[in-house]
Structures are given as structure tokens and as C-alpha cells.
Amino acid sequence: MLSVCFRQRVCTMVNTTNDINAATRGLLLRMGNAWFEQDELRQAVDIYLKIIEQYPDSKESKTAQTALLTISQRYERDGLFRLSLDILERVGEITPTSI
């Protein structure tokens, strides 16, 4: 009986941790998107990179990678080639096979 109760508590703790991680990922992504929409691209880049580093296999990570590619392309279009390349290099360091 004790082992069943223990397993239930462990499962509850795991589910709670998963819920907190999902909420954190979602919040970080919304923060990054808010910075992006306000044209505060450096802040957005920092948040998106944090998502990729901390939650590499999440759907939020994939969304953050797409946003970073968009920002990189925008920098390139605006002639800010070093900033564009910096983003690609930083993403490449975190996830060598993603871009």
C-alpha cells in the first residue's frame, strides 16, 4: 500500500514539474515575442536563445529558432551582417544541426 501511495506522489511531482516547465517555456516565448513586436531585437534574441538552451527539444525551442532566423534575415537585409552572423553562430553553438 505504501509503495502505491509513494508512486502516486512521485507521479504527481513529475506532472507538476512538467506543468511548470511548460508554463515557463510558454512565458519565455511570449516575452521574446513581445520584445520582437516592440522592435527590441537584442532582448528578443537573448530570450529566444535562453529557450533553445534550456528546452532544446521543445516546440517552443523550434519556434524560437524560427524567430531567430527571421531576426538574422532582418539584420542582413538592413546591412547589419555581423549581427546577423552572430545570431546564426550562437544558435549553431547551442544546436549544431538545427540551422
JSON list of C-alpha atoms in Angstrom, two decimals:
[
{"chain": "A", "resi": 1, "resn": "MET", "atom": "CA", "xyz": [0.00, 0.00, 0.00]},
{"chain": "A", "resi": 2, "resn": "LEU", "atom": "CA", "xyz": [2.81, 2.39, 0.86]},
{"chain": "A", "resi": 3, "resn": "SER", "atom": "CA", "xyz": [4.50, 1.81, -2.49]},
{"chain": "A", "resi": 4, "resn": "VAL", "atom": "CA", "xyz": [1.33, 2.69, -4.41]},
{"chain": "A", "resi": 5, "resn": "CYS", "atom": "CA", "xyz": [0.99, 5.91, -2.43]},
{"chain": "A", "resi": 6, "resn": "PHE", "atom": "CA", "xyz": [4.66, 6.70, -3.00]},
{"chain": "A", "resi": 7, "resn": "ARG", "atom": "CA", "xyz": [4.35, 6.11, -6.74]},
{"chain": "A", "resi": 8, "resn": "GLN", "atom": "CA", "xyz": [1.31, 8.38, -6.89]},
{"chain": "A", "resi": 9, "resn": "ARG", "atom": "CA", "xyz": [3.22, 11.15, -5.12]},
{"chain": "A", "resi": 10, "resn": "VAL", "atom": "CA", "xyz": [6.17, 10.75, -7.46]},
{"chain": "A", "resi": 11, "resn": "CYS", "atom": "CA", "xyz": [3.87, 10.86, -10.49]},
{"chain": "A", "resi": 12, "resn": "THR", "atom": "CA", "xyz": [2.19, 13.97, -9.11]},
{"chain": "A", "resi": 13, "resn": "MET", "atom": "CA", "xyz": [5.59, 15.63, -8.59]},
{"chain": "A", "resi": 14, "resn": "VAL", "atom": "CA", "xyz": [6.67, 14.74, -12.12]},
{"chain": "A", "resi": 15, "resn": "ASN", "atom": "CA", "xyz": [3.43, 16.07, -13.60]},
{"chain": "A", "resi": 16, "resn": "THR", "atom": "CA", "xyz": [3.75, 19.27, -11.58]},
{"chain": "A", "resi": 17, "resn": "THR", "atom": "CA", "xyz": [7.33, 19.73, -12.77]},
{"chain": "A", "resi": 18, "resn": "ASN", "atom": "CA", "xyz": [6.25, 19.15, -16.37]},
{"chain": "A", "resi": 19, "resn": "ASP", "atom": "CA", "xyz": [3.46, 21.70, -15.96]},
{"chain": "A", "resi": 20, "resn": "ILE", "atom": "CA", "xyz": [5.86, 24.26, -14.51]},
{"chain": "A", "resi": 21, "resn": "ASN", "atom": "CA", "xyz": [8.35, 23.68, -17.35]},
{"chain": "A", "resi": 22, "resn": "ALA", "atom": "CA", "xyz": [5.60, 24.07, -19.93]},
{"chain": "A", "resi": 23, "resn": "ALA", "atom": "CA", "xyz": [4.40, 27.27, -18.29]},
{"chain": "A", "resi": 24, "resn": "THR", "atom": "CA", "xyz": [7.95, 28.62, -18.13]},
{"chain": "A", "resi": 25, "resn": "ARG", "atom": "CA", "xyz": [8.60, 27.81, -21.79]},
{"chain": "A", "resi": 26, "resn": "GLY", "atom": "CA", "xyz": [5.36, 29.48, -22.80]},
{"chain": "A", "resi": 27, "resn": "LEU", "atom": "CA", "xyz": [6.08, 32.56, -20.71]},
{"chain": "A", "resi": 28, "resn": "LEU", "atom": "CA", "xyz": [9.60, 32.92, -22.11]},
{"chain": "A", "resi": 29, "resn": "LEU", "atom": "CA", "xyz": [8.31, 32.58, -25.66]},
{"chain": "A", "resi": 30, "resn": "ARG", "atom": "CA", "xyz": [5.66, 35.24, -25.05]},
{"chain": "A", "resi": 31, "resn": "MET", "atom": "CA", "xyz": [8.33, 37.53, -23.58]},
{"chain": "A", "resi": 32, "resn": "GLY", "atom": "CA", "xyz": [10.56, 37.01, -26.61]},
{"chain": "A", "resi": 33, "resn": "ASN", "atom": "CA", "xyz": [7.65, 37.68, -28.94]},
{"chain": "A", "resi": 34, "resn": "ALA", "atom": "CA", "xyz": [6.73, 40.84, -27.03]},
{"chain": "A", "resi": 35, "resn": "TRP", "atom": "CA", "xyz": [10.30, 42.16, -27.36]},
{"chain": "A", "resi": 36, "resn": "PHE", "atom": "CA", "xyz": [10.26, 41.26, -31.06]},
{"chain": "A", "resi": 37, "resn": "GLU", "atom": "CA", "xyz": [6.95, 43.04, -31.65]},
{"chain": "A", "resi": 38, "resn": "GLN", "atom": "CA", "xyz": [8.32, 46.14, -29.89]},
{"chain": "A", "resi": 39, "resn": "ASP", "atom": "CA", "xyz": [11.35, 46.01, -32.20]},
{"chain": "A", "resi": 40, "resn": "GLU", "atom": "CA", "xyz": [13.66, 45.34, -29.25]},
{"chain": "A", "resi": 41, "resn": "LEU", "atom": "CA", "xyz": [15.52, 42.67, -31.15]},
{"chain": "A", "resi": 42, "resn": "ARG", "atom": "CA", "xyz": [18.53, 42.24, -28.87]},
{"chain": "A", "resi": 43, "resn": "GLN", "atom": "CA", "xyz": [16.28, 41.49, -25.91]},
{"chain": "A", "resi": 44, "resn": "ALA", "atom": "CA", "xyz": [14.23, 39.12, -28.06]},
{"chain": "A", "resi": 45, "resn": "VAL", "atom": "CA", "xyz": [17.39, 37.34, -29.19]},
{"chain": "A", "resi": 46, "resn": "ASP", "atom": "CA", "xyz": [18.50, 36.82, -25.59]},
{"chain": "A", "resi": 47, "resn": "ILE", "atom": "CA", "xyz": [15.15, 35.32, -24.59]},
{"chain": "A", "resi": 48, "resn": "TYR", "atom": "CA", "xyz": [14.94, 33.08, -27.66]},
{"chain": "A", "resi": 49, "resn": "LEU", "atom": "CA", "xyz": [18.47, 31.79, -27.06]},
{"chain": "A", "resi": 50, "resn": "LYS", "atom": "CA", "xyz": [17.58, 31.04, -23.44]},
{"chain": "A", "resi": 51, "resn": "ILE", "atom": "CA", "xyz": [14.63, 28.94, -24.60]},
{"chain": "A", "resi": 52, "resn": "ILE", "atom": "CA", "xyz": [16.82, 26.98, -27.01]},
{"chain": "A", "resi": 53, "resn": "GLU", "atom": "CA", "xyz": [19.48, 26.39, -24.35]},
{"chain": "A", "resi": 54, "resn": "GLN", "atom": "CA", "xyz": [17.16, 25.36, -21.55]},
{"chain": "A", "resi": 55, "resn": "TYR", "atom": "CA", "xyz": [14.47, 23.49, -23.51]},
{"chain": "A", "resi": 56, "resn": "PRO", "atom": "CA", "xyz": [16.18, 22.24, -26.69]},
{"chain": "A", "resi": 57, "resn": "ASP", "atom": "CA", "xyz": [13.64, 19.57, -27.64]},
{"chain": "A", "resi": 58, "resn": "SER", "atom": "CA", "xyz": [10.50, 21.62, -27.05]},
{"chain": "A", "resi": 59, "resn": "LYS", "atom": "CA", "xyz": [8.14, 23.09, -29.60]},
{"chain": "A", "resi": 60, "resn": "GLU", "atom": "CA", "xyz": [8.96, 26.49, -28.09]},
{"chain": "A", "resi": 61, "resn": "SER", "atom": "CA", "xyz": [12.60, 25.90, -28.99]},
{"chain": "A", "resi": 62, "resn": "LYS", "atom": "CA", "xyz": [11.66, 25.29, -32.61]},
{"chain": "A", "resi": 63, "resn": "THR", "atom": "CA", "xyz": [9.55, 28.45, -32.62]},
{"chain": "A", "resi": 64, "resn": "ALA", "atom": "CA", "xyz": [12.42, 30.41, -31.04]},
{"chain": "A", "resi": 65, "resn": "GLN", "atom": "CA", "xyz": [14.82, 29.10, -33.70]},
{"chain": "A", "resi": 66, "resn": "THR", "atom": "CA", "xyz": [12.45, 30.28, -36.42]},
{"chain": "A", "resi": 67, "resn": "ALA", "atom": "CA", "xyz": [12.18, 33.70, -34.79]},
{"chain": "A", "resi": 68, "resn": "LEU", "atom": "CA", "xyz": [15.96, 33.95, -34.54]},
{"chain": "A", "resi": 69, "resn": "LEU", "atom": "CA", "xyz": [16.31, 33.11, -38.21]},
{"chain": "A", "resi": 70, "resn": "THR", "atom": "CA", "xyz": [13.79, 35.86, -39.01]},
{"chain": "A", "resi": 71, "resn": "ILE", "atom": "CA", "xyz": [15.76, 38.35, -36.91]},
{"chain": "A", "resi": 72, "resn": "SER", "atom": "CA", "xyz": [19.01, 37.27, -38.55]},
{"chain": "A", "resi": 73, "resn": "GLN", "atom": "CA", "xyz": [17.48, 37.77, -42.00]},
{"chain": "A", "resi": 74, "resn": "ARG", "atom": "CA", "xyz": [16.20, 41.18, -40.97]},
{"chain": "A", "resi": 75, "resn": "TYR", "atom": "CA", "xyz": [19.65, 42.22, -39.76]},
{"chain": "A", "resi": 76, "resn": "GLU", "atom": "CA", "xyz": [21.12, 41.00, -43.03]},
{"chain": "A", "resi": 77, "resn": "ARG", "atom": "CA", "xyz": [18.54, 42.91, -45.05]},
{"chain": "A", "resi": 78, "resn": "ASP", "atom": "CA", "xyz": [19.38, 46.06, -43.05]},
{"chain": "A", "resi": 79, "resn": "GLY", "atom": "CA", "xyz": [23.10, 45.61, -43.75]},
{"chain": "A", "resi": 80, "resn": "LEU", "atom": "CA", "xyz": [23.92, 44.53, -40.20]},
{"chain": "A", "resi": 81, "resn": "PHE", "atom": "CA", "xyz": [25.84, 41.49, -41.34]},
{"chain": "A", "resi": 82, "resn": "ARG", "atom": "CA", "xyz": [27.86, 40.98, -38.15]},
{"chain": "A", "resi": 83, "resn": "LEU", "atom": "CA", "xyz": [24.71, 40.91, -36.00]},
{"chain": "A", "resi": 84, "resn": "SER", "atom": "CA", "xyz": [23.10, 38.50, -38.45]},
{"chain": "A", "resi": 85, "resn": "LEU", "atom": "CA", "xyz": [26.08, 36.18, -38.37]},
{"chain": "A", "resi": 86, "resn": "ASP", "atom": "CA", "xyz": [26.36, 36.40, -34.57]},
{"chain": "A", "resi": 87, "resn": "ILE", "atom": "CA", "xyz": [22.83, 35.05, -34.19]},
{"chain": "A", "resi": 88, "resn": "LEU", "atom": "CA", "xyz": [23.48, 32.16, -36.54]},
{"chain": "A", "resi": 89, "resn": "GLU", "atom": "CA", "xyz": [26.75, 31.33, -34.78]},
{"chain": "A", "resi": 90, "resn": "ARG", "atom": "CA", "xyz": [25.15, 31.41, -31.34]},
{"chain": "A", "resi": 91, "resn": "VAL", "atom": "CA", "xyz": [22.32, 29.14, -32.43]},
{"chain": "A", "resi": 92, "resn": "GLY", "atom": "CA", "xyz": [24.85, 26.85, -34.09]},
{"chain": "A", "resi": 93, "resn": "GLU", "atom": "CA", "xyz": [26.83, 26.57, -30.86]},
{"chain": "A", "resi": 94, "resn": "ILE", "atom": "CA", "xyz": [23.72, 25.54, -28.94]},
{"chain": "A", "resi": 95, "resn": "THR", "atom": "CA", "xyz": [22.21, 23.25, -31.58]},
{"chain": "A", "resi": 96, "resn": "PRO", "atom": "CA", "xyz": [24.88, 22.36, -34.14]},
{"chain": "A", "resi": 97, "resn": "THR", "atom": "CA", "xyz": [22.49, 20.60, -36.53]},
{"chain": "A", "resi": 98, "resn": "SER", "atom": "CA", "xyz": [19.44, 22.89, -36.39]},
{"chain": "A", "resi": 99, "resn": "ILE", "atom": "CA", "xyz": [20.27, 25.68, -38.86]}
]
